[in-house]
Short mmCIF file of C-alpha atoms in Angstrom, two decimals:
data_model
loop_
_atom_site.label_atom_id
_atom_site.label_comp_id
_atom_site.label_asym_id
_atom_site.label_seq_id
_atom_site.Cartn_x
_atom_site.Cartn_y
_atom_site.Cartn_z
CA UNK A 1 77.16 27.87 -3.51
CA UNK A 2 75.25 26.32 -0.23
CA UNK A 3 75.06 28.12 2.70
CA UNK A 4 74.09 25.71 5.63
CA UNK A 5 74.48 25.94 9.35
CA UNK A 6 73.89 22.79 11.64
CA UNK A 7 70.86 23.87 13.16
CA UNK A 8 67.64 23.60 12.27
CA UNK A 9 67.88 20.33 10.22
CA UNK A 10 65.27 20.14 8.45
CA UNK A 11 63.88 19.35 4.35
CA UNK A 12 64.11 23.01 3.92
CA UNK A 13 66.03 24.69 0.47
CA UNK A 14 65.49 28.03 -1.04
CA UNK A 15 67.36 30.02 -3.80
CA UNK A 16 67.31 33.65 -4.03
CA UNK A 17 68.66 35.83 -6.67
CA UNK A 18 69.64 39.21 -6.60
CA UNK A 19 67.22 39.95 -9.92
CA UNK A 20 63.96 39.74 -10.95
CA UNK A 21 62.91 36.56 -12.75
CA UNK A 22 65.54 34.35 -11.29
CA UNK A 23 68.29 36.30 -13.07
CA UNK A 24 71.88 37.74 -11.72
CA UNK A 25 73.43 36.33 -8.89
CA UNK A 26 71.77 33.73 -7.15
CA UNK A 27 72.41 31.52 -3.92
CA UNK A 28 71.31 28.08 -1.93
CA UNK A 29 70.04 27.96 1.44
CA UNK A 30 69.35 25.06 3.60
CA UNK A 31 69.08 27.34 6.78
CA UNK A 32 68.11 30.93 7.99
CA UNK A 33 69.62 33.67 6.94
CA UNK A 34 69.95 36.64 9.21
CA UNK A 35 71.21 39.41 7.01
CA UNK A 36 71.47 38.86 2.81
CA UNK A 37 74.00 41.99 2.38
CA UNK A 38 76.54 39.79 4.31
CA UNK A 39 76.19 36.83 1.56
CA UNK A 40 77.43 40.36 -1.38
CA UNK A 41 73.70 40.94 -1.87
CA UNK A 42 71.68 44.26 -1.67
CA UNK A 43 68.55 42.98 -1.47
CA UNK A 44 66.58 39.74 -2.81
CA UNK A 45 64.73 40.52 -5.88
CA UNK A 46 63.02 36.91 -7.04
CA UNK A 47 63.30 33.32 -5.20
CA UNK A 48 61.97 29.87 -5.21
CA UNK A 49 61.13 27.85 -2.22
CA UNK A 50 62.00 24.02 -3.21
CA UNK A 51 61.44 22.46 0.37
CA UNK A 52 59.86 23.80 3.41
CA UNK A 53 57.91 26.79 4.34
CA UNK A 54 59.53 29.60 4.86
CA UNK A 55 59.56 33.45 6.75
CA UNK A 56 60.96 35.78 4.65
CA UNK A 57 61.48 39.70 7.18
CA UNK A 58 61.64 43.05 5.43
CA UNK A 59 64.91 43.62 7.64
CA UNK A 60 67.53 42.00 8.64
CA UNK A 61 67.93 40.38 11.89
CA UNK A 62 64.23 39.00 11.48
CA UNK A 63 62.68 41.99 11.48
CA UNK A 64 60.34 44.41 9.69
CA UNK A 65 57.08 43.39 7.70
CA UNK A 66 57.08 39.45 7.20
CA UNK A 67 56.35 37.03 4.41
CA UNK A 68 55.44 33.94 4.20
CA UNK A 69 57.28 31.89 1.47
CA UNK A 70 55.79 28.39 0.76
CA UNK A 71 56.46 25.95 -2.16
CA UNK A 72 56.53 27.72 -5.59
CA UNK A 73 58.19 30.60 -7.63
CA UNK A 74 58.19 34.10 -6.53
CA UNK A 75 59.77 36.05 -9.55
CA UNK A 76 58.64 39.48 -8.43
CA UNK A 77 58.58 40.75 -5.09
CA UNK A 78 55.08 41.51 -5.41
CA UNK A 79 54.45 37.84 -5.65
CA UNK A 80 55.38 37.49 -2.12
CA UNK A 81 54.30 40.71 -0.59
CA UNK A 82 50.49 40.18 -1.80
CA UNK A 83 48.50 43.21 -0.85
CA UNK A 84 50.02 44.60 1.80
CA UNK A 85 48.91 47.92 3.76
CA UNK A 86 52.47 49.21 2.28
CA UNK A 87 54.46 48.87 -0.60
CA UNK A 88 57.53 47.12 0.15
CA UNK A 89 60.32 45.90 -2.32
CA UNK A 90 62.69 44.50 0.36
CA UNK A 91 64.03 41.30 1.88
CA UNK A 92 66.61 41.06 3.72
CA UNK A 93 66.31 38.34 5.70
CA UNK A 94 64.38 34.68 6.06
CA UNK A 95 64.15 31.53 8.46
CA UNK A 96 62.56 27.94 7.83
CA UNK A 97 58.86 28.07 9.43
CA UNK A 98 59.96 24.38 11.41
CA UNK A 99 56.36 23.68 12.51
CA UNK A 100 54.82 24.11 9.57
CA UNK A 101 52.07 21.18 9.52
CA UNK A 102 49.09 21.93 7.57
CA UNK A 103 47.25 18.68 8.25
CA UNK A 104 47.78 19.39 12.05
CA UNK A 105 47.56 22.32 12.74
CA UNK A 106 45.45 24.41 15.77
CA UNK A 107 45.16 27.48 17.04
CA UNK A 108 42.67 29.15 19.58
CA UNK A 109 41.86 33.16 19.35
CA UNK A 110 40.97 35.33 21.95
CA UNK A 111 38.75 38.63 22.19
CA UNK A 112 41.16 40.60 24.17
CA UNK A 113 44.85 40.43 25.29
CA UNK A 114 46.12 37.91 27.84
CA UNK A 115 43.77 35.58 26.88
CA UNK A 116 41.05 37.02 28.06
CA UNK A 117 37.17 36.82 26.35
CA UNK A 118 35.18 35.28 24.08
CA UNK A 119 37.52 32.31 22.21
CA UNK A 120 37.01 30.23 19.33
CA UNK A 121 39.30 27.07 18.61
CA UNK A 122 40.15 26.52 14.78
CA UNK A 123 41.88 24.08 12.24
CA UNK A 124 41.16 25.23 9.19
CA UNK A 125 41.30 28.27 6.75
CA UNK A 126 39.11 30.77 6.96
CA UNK A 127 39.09 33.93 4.95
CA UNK A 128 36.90 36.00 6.27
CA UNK A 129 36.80 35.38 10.35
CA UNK A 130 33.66 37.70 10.51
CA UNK A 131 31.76 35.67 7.75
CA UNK A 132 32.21 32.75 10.03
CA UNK A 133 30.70 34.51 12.74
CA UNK A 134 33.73 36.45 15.09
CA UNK A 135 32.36 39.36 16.65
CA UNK A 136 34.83 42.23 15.18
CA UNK A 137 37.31 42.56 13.02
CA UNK A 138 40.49 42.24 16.24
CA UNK A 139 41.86 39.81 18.01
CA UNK A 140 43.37 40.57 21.23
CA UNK A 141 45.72 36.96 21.58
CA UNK A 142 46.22 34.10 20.17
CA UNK A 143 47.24 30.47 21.19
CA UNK A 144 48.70 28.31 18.92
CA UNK A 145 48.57 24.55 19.92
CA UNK A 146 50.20 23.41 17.22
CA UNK A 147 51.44 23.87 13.42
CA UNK A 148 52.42 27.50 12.19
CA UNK A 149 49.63 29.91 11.35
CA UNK A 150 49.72 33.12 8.89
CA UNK A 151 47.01 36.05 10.08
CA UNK A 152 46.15 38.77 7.67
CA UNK A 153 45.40 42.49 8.71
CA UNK A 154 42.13 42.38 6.14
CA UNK A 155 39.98 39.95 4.66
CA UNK A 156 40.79 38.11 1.73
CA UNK A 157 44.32 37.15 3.13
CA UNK A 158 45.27 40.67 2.62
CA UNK A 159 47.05 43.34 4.02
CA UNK A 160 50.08 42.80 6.73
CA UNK A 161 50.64 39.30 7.48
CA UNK A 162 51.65 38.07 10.84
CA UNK A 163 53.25 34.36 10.89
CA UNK A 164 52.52 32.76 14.59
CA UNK A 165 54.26 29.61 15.40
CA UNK A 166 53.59 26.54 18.32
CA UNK A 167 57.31 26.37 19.15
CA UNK A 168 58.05 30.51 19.48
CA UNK A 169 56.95 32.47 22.45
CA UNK A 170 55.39 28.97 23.47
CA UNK A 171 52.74 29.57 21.10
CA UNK A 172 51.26 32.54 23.17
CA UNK A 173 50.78 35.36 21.58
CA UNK A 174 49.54 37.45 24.58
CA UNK A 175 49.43 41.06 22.63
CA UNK A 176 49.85 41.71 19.11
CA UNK A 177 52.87 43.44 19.92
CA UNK A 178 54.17 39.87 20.10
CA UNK A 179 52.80 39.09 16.34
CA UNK A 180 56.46 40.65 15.04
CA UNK A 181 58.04 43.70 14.81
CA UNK A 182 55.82 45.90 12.43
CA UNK A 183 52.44 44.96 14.02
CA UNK A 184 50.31 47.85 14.99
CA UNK A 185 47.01 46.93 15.91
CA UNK A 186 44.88 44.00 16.76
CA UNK A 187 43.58 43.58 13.00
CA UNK A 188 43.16 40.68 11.74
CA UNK A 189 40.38 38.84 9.46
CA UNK A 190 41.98 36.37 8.05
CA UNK A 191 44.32 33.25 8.93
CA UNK A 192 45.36 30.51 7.22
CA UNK A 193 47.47 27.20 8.07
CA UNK A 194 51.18 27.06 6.23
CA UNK A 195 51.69 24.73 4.35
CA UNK A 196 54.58 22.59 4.68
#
């Protein structure tokens, strides 16, 4: 069964089934989904992303640690949750990532909030912002001129990931408050472009 809503078109499609290893019940979706448990699942327990790049929330509503979910097979939910700074089994909810653009993708990081500070302009991935010469191991905003962007708590592309886009917020991200819901500090030493 395919779940689709008319907005955002878009070459996005994911399948998510309710067990591990892309067993039990399983579902289509061309389009976000705000809250699984209304589709008769309890949570999401394996997926595959056929098209598109995806955000995948801890909560429903979009909310709650987040995931990035690009091309591929996720049969565990520790094959989308990484290392994370918590162990999480959940996901509840997920929304195409509509300007994913790896090939064009910018973004421009600031030392402090609003903006404010030393700032270095990037395009690539870089995964470990120190090694490459930032001064700590915060950023206090972030600008994203275009593409979507996933920022990691540690090096590595570890720990809590953050998923900043050029067409939410305006792509200012003044306070990493603004990063989502479950951000608690201005950590980050890693980003990376999503792929689309």
């Amino acid at each position: 069964m395919a779940l689709t809503n008319p907005m955002p078109m878009g070459p996005w499609k994911i399948t998510v089934y309710d067990q591990e290893n892309f067993q039990g019940k399983r579902m289509e979706f061309t389009s976000s989904c705000q809250n699984i448990m209304d589709c008769g699942f309890d949570n999401i327990r394996s997926l595959k992303v056929e098209c598109g790049a995806w955000a995948g929330y801890e909560h429903s509503s979009f909310c709650g640690q987040q995931f990035v979910l690009e091309r591929g097979d996720y049969p565990r939910w520790e094959s989308w949750s990484g290392s994370n700074a918590y162990h999480i089994e959940r996901l509840m909810s997920f929304r195409p990532i509509c300007s994913a653009n790896h090939k064009e993708s910018k973004i421009v990081v600031f030392e402090r909030e609003n903006f404010i500070g030393r700032q270095w302009e990037m395009n690539d991935d870089y995964p470990s912002l120190q090694a490459m010469g930032w001064p700590n191991n915060e950023i206090g905003s972030m600008q994203v001129q275009s593409g979507a962007w996933v920022c990691y708590q540690y090096p590595g592309y570890r720990g809590y990931q953050y998923i900043l886009e050029c067409d939410r917020h305006g792509g200012e991200y003044k306070h990493y408050r603004e990063w989502g819901s479950h951000a608690q500090t201005f950590q980050v030493q890693s980003l990376r472009r999503i792929q689309q």
